[in-house]
Short mmCIF file of C-alpha atoms and ligand atoms in Angstrom, two decimals:
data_model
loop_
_atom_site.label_atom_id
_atom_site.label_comp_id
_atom_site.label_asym_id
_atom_site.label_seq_id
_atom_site.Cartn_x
_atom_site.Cartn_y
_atom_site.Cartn_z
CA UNK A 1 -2.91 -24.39 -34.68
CA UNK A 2 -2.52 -28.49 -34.20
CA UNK A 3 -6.04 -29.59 -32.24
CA UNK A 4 -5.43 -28.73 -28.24
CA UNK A 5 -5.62 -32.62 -27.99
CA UNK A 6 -2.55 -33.30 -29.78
CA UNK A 7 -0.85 -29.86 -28.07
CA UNK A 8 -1.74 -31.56 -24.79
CA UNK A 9 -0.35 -35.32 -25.78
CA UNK A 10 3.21 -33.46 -27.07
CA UNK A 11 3.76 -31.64 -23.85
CA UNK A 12 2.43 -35.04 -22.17
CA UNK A 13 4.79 -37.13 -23.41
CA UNK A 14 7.56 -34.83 -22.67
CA UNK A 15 7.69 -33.56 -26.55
CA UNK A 16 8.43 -29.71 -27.03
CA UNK A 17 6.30 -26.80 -28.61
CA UNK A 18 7.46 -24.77 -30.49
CA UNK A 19 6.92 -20.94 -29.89
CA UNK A 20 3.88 -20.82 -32.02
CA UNK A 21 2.10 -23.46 -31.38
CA UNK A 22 2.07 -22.46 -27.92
CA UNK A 23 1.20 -19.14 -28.41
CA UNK A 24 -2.11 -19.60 -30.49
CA UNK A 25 -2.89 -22.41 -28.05
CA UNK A 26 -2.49 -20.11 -25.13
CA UNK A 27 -4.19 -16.99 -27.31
CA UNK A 28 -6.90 -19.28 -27.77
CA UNK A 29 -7.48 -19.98 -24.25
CA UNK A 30 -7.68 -16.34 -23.25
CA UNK A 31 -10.25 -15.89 -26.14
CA UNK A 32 -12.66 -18.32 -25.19
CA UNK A 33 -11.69 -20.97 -27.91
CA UNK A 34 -10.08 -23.71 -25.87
CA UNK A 35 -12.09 -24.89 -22.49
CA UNK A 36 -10.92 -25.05 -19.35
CA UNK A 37 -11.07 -28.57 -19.71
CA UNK A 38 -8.50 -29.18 -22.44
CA UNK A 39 -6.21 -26.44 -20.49
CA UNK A 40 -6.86 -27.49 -17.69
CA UNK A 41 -5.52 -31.31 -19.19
CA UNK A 42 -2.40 -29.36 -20.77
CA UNK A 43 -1.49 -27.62 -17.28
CA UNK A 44 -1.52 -30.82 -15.43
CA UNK A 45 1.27 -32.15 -17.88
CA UNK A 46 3.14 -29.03 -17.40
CA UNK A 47 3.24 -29.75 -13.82
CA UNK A 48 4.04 -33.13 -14.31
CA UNK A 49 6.70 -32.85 -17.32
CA UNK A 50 7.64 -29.23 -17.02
CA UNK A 51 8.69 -26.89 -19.70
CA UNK A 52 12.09 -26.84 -21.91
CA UNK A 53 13.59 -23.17 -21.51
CA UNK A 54 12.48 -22.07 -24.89
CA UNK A 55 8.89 -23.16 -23.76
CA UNK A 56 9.01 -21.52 -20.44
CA UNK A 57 10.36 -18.18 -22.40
CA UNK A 58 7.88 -18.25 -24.98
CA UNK A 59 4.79 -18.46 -22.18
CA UNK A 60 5.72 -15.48 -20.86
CA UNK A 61 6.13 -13.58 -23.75
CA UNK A 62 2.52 -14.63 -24.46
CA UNK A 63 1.27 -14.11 -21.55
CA UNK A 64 3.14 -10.33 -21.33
CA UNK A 65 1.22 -9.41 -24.70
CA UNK A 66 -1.72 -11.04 -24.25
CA UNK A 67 -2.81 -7.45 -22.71
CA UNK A 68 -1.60 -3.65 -22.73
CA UNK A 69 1.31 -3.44 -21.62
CA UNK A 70 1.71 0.02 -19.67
CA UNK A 71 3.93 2.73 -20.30
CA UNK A 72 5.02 4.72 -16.83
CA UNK A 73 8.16 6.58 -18.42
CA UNK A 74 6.12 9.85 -17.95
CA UNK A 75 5.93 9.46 -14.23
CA UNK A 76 9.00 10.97 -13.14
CA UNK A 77 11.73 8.54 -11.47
CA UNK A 78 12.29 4.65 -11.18
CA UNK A 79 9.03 2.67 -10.13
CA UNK A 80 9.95 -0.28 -8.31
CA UNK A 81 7.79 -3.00 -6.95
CA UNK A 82 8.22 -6.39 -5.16
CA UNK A 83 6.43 -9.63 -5.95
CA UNK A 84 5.77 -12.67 -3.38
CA UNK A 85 5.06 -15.88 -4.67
CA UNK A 86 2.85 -16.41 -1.63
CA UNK A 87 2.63 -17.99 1.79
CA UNK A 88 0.62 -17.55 4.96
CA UNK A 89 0.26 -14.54 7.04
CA UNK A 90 2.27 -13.10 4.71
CA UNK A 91 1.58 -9.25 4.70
CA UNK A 92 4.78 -7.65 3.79
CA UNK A 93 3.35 -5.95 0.58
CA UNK A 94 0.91 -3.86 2.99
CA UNK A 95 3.65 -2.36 4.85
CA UNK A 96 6.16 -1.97 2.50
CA UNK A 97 4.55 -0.28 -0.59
CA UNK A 98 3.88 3.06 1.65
CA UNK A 99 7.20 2.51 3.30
CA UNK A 100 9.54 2.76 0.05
CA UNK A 101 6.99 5.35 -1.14
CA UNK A 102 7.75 7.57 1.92
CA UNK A 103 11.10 6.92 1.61
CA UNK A 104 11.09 8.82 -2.52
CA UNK A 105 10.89 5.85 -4.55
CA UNK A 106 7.53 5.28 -6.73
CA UNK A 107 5.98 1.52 -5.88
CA UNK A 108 3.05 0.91 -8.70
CA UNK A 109 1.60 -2.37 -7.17
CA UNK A 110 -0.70 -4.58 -9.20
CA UNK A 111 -1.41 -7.68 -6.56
CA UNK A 112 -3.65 -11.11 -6.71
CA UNK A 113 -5.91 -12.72 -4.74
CA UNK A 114 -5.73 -15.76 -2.78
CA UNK A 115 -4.33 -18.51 -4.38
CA UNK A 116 -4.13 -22.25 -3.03
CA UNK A 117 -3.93 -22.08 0.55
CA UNK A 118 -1.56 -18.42 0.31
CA UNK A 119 -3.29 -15.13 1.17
CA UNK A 120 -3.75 -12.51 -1.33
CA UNK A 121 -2.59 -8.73 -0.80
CA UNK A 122 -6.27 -7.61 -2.81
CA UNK A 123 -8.50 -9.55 -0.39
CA UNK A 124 -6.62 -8.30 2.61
CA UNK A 125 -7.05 -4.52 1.40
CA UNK A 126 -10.48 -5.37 0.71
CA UNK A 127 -11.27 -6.07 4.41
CA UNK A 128 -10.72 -2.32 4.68
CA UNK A 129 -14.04 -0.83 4.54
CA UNK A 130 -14.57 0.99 1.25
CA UNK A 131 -10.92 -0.05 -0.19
CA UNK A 132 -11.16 -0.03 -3.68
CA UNK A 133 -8.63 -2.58 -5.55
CA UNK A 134 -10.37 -2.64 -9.19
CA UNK A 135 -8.88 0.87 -10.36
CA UNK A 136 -8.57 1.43 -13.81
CA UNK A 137 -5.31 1.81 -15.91
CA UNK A 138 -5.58 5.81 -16.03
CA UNK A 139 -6.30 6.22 -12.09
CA UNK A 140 -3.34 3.88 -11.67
CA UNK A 141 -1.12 6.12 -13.23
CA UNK A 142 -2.10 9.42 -12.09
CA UNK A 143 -2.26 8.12 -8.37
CA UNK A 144 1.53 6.98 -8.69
CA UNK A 145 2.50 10.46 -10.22
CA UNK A 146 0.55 11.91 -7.05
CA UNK A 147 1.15 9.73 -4.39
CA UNK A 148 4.04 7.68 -5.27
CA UNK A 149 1.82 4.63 -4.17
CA UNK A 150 -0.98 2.99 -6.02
CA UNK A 151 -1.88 -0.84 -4.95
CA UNK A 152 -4.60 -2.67 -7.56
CA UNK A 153 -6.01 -5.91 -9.12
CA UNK A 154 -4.82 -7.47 -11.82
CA UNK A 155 -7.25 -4.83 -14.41
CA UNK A 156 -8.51 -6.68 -17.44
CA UNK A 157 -6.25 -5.12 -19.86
CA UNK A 158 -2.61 -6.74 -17.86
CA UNK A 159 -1.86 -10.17 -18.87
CA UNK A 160 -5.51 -11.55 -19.20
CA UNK A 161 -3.92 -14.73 -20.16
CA UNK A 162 -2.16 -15.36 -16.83
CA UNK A 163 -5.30 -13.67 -15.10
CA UNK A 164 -7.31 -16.52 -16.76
CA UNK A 165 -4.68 -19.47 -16.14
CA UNK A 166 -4.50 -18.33 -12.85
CA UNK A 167 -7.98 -18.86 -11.60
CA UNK A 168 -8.06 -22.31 -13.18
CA UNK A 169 -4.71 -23.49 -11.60
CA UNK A 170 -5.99 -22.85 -8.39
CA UNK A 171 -9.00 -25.49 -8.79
CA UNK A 172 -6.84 -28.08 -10.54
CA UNK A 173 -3.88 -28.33 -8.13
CA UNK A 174 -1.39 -27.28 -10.86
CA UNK A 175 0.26 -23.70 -8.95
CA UNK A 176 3.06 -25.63 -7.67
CA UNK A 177 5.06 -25.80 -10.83
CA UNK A 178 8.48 -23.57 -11.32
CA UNK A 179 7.63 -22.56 -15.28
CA UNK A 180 4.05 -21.84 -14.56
CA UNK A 181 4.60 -19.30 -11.34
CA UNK A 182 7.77 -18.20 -13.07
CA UNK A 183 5.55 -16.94 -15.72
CA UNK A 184 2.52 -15.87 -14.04
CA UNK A 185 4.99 -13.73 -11.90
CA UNK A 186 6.67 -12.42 -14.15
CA UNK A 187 4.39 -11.82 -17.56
CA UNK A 188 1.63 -9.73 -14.91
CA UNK A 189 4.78 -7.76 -12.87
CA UNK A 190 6.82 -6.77 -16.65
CA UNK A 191 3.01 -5.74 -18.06
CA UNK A 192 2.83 -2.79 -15.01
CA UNK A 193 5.50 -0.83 -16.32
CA UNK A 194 7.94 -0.98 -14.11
CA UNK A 195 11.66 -0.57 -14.13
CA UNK A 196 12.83 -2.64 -11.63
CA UNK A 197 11.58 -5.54 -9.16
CA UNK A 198 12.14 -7.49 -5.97
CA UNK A 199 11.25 -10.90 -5.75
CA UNK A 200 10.30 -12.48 -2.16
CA UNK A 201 10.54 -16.17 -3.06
CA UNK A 202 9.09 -17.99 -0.17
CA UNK A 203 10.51 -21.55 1.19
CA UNK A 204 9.41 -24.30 3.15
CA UNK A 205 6.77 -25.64 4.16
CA UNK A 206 4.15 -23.00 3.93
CA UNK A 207 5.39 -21.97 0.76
CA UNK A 208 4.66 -23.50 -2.83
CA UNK A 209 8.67 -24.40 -3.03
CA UNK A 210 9.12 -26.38 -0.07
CA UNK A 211 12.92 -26.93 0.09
CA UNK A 212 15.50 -24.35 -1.08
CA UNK A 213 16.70 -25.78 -4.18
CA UNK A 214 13.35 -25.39 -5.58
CA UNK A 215 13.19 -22.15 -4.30
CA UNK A 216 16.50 -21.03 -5.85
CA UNK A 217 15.64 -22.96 -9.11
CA UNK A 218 12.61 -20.56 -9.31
CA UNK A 219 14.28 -17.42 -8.10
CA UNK A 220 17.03 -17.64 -10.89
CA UNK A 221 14.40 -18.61 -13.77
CA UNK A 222 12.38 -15.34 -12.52
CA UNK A 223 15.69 -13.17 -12.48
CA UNK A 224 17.02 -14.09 -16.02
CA UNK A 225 13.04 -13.53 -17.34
CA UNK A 226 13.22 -10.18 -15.86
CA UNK A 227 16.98 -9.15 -17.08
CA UNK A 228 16.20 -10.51 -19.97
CA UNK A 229 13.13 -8.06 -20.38
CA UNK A 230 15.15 -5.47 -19.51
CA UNK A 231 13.64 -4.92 -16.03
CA UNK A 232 16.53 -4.92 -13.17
CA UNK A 233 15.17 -8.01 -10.50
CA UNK A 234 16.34 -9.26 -7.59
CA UNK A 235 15.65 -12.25 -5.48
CA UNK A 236 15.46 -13.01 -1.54
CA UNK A 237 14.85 -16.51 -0.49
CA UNK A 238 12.61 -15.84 3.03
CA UNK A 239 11.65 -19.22 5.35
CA UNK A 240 7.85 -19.83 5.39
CA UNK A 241 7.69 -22.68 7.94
CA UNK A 242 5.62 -21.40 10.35
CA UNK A 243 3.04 -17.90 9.44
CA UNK A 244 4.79 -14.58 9.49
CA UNK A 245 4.41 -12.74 12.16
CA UNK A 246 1.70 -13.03 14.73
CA UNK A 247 -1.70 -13.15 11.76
CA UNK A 248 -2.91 -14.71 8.91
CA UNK A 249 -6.01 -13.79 7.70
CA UNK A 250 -7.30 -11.01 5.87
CA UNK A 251 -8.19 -8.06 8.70
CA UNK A 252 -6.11 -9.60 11.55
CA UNK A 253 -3.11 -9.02 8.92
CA UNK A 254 -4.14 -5.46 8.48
CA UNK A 255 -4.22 -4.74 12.17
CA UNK A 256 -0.91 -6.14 12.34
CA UNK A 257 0.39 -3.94 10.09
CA UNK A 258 -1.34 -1.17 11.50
CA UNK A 259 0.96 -2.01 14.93
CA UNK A 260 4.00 -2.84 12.82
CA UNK A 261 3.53 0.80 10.87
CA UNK A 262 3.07 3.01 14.52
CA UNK A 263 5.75 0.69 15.46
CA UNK A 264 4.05 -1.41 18.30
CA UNK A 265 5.94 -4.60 16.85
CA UNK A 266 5.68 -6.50 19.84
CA UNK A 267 6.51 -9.95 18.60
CA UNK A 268 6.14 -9.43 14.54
CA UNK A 269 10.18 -8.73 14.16
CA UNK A 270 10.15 -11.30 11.52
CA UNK A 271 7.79 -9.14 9.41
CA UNK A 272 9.71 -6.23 10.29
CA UNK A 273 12.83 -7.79 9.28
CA UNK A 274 11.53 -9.07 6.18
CA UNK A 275 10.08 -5.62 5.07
CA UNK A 276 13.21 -3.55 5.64
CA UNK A 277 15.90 -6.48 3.64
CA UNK A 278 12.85 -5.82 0.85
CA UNK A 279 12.58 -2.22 1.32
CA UNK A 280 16.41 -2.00 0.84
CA UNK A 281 16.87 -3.77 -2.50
CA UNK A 282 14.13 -1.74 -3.15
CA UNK A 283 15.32 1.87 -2.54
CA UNK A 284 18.79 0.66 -3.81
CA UNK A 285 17.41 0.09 -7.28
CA UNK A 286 14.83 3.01 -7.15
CA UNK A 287 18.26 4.84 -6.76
CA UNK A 288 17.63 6.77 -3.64
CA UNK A 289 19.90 4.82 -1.37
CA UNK A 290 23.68 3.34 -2.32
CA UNK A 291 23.77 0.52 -1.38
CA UNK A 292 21.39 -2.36 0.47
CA UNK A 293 22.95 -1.26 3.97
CA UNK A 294 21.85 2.12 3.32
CA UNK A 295 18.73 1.23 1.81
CA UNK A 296 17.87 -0.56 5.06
CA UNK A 297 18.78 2.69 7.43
CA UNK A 298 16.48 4.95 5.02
CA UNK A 299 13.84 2.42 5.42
CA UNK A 300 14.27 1.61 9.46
CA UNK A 301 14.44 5.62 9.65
CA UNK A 302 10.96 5.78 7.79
CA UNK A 303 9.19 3.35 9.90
CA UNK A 304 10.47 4.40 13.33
CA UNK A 305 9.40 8.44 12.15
CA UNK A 306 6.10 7.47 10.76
CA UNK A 307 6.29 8.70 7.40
CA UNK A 308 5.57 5.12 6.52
CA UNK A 309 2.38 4.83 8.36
CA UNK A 310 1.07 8.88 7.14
CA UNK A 311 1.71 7.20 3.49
CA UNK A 312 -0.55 4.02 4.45
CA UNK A 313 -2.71 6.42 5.96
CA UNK A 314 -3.20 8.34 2.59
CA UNK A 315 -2.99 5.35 0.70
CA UNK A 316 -6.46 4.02 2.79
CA UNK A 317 -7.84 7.41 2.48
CA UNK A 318 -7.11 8.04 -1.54
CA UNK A 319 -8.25 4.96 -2.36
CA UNK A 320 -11.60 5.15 -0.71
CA UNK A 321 -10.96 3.26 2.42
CA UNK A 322 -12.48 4.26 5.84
CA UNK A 323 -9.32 5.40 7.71
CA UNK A 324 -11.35 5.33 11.35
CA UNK A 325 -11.13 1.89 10.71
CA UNK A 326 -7.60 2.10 11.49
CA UNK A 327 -7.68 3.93 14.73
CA UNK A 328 -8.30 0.86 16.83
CA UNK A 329 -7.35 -2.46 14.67
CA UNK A 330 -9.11 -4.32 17.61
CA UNK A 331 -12.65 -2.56 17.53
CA UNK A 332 -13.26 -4.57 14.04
CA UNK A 333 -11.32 -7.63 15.46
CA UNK A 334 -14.06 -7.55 18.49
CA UNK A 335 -17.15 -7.60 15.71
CA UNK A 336 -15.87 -10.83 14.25
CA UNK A 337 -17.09 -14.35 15.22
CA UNK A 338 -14.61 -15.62 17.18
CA UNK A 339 -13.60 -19.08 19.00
CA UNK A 340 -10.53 -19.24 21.46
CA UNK A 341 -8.74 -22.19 21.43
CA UNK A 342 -6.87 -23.62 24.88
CA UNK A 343 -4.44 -25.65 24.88
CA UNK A 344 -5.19 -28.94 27.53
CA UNK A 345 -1.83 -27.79 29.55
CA UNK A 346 0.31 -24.99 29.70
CA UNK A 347 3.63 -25.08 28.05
CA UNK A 348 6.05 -23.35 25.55
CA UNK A 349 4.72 -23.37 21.33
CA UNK A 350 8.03 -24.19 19.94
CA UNK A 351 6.38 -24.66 16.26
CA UNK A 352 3.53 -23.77 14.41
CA UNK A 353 3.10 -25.51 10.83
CA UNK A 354 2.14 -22.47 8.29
CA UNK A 355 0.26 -24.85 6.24
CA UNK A 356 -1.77 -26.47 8.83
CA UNK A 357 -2.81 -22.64 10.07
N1 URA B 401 1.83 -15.54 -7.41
C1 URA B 401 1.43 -15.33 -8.69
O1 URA B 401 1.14 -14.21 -9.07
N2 URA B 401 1.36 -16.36 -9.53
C2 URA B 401 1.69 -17.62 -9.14
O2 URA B 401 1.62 -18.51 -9.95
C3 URA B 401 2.11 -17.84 -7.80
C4 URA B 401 2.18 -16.77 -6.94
#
């Protein structure tokens, strides 16, 4: 391998790696053998330069086998799962893993933590008393043949490369860049075994693509990565101006989804709305549903019955969460430090900036 220095000059002045070069340099990393400072130098001129194609390609595939990468074709039918790359008061993965599980269609869910200023799906399931996120490989597996529904971390055997890269690029402002979130995506989601995968690519200002060219750009560079893999993937572009729904935070987004689930939706239709267009792509590629349209009725069907909220239920309960917890969302709210803002006059909120919240 060149010297990281002259690997970090090359993609600095715009100059291409080749496939090998970027792979030991990457390899390294994840070994211990480059420091965060030199990657932390070669990030930065990713962000600023970018990545040719052949780069971009070649990250992933490094990243994919920098780790196991698991084998679920002895759990019986498709497993589907759906990816956000992040925004604010964004819970959608809490409600819809159970609810495409009730509806037949196996959702193994491997989710991160916070990153820059977006929420992370772990740290909100943590605030469940007792929720345990850091299940191994074998647990993982067995609880998606059982269940149909298994949500963890990131374990140290998937992708330990973008596990690594990850936690760096969120102290050295380099997340916002289309080839490194294409690839952190993407190299973690392909590593869980899955066959297919929906992609909720958030936009605006909230959202790590701010306008929607950006946010297309990225969709299609995660879609061809994934067909190209040979995992079926699907894109929506979703506006994340102002929080979703009425929450952000890590328990106040659980007790909204404990409404949205015993369907007390009150003024979170957006998350509602949001879940089901996911929940359809999601049950038409788990091949339980025909089309979208009918994807959409299974999944409105499941939440309005509450076979969605009995899988959450069991989902809490299997993986060691305290499910009295959930009775009464607001008896936890109550416990937490709390300040109430008021505004100096009464009025009408016609906008709330997501980033800002
Ligand atoms: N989510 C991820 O998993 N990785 C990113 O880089 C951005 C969002």
């Amino acid at each position: 391998m060149l010297a990281p220095a002259a690997l970090i000059a090359r993609t600095r002045d715009g100059l291409p790696l080749d496939s090998g070069e970027l792979r030991d340099f990457v390899l390294a990393y994840t070994r211990g053998d480059v420091p965060d400072y030199q990657m932390s130098a070669w990030l930065m001129a990713v962000y600023l330069r970018g990545l040719t194609p052949d780069e971009a390609s070649a990250l992933v595939d490094v990243m994919l086998h920098s780790g196991t990468v698991v084998d679920l074709s002895d759990v019986a039918g498709r497993k589907v799962d759906k990816h956000s790359t992040g925004g604010v008061g964004d819970k959608i993965s809490l409600l819809l893993a159970p609810l495409v599980a009730s509806c037949g269609v196996g959702v193994p869910m491997i989710s991160g933590r916070g990153l820059g200023h977006t929420g992370g799906t772990l740290d909100k399931l943590e605030s469940i008393p007792g929720f345990m996120t850091g299940l191994g490989l074998d647990r993982y597996r067995s609880q998606l043949a059982d269940l149909g529904v298994v949500m963890i971390g990131q374990t140290a055997e998937i992708a330990p490369a973008d596990r690594k890269l990850y936690a760096l690029r969120d102290v050295t402002a380099t997340v916002e860049s289309i080839p490194l979130i294409a690839a952190s995506i993407m190299s973690k989601k392909m590593a869980a075994g899955l066959d297919a995968l929906v992609l909720d690519v958030k936009v605006g200002r909230g959202a790590f693509m701010k306008t929607p060219e950006r946010a297309r750009e990225l969709a299609q560079t995660m879609v061809q990565i994934g067909t190209r893999h040979g995992v079926e993937t699907t894109a929506l572009l979703t506006r994340m101006d102002e929080p979703l729904g009425r929450t952000a935070g890590n328990w106040p987004e659980v007790a909204e989804t404990i409404r949205c689930l015993r369907g007390e939706t009150g003024e979170a239709e957006d998350v509602v709305e949001i879940t089901v267009a996911l929940a359809a792509e999601m049950l038409r590629m788990g091949g339980v549903a025909d089309s979208v349209e009918q994807g959409a009725e299974q999944a409105r069907a499941a939440l309005a019955d509450g076979r969605a909220w009995d899988k959450f239920v069991r989902l809490v309960e299997v993986q060691g969460g305290d499910v009295r917890t959930l009775e009464d969302p607001d008896v936890r709210q109550a416990e937490s430090p709390s300040i109430v803002v008021e505004a100096e006059r009464s009025g009408v909120v016609t906008d709330i900036d997501a980033r800002k919240i």
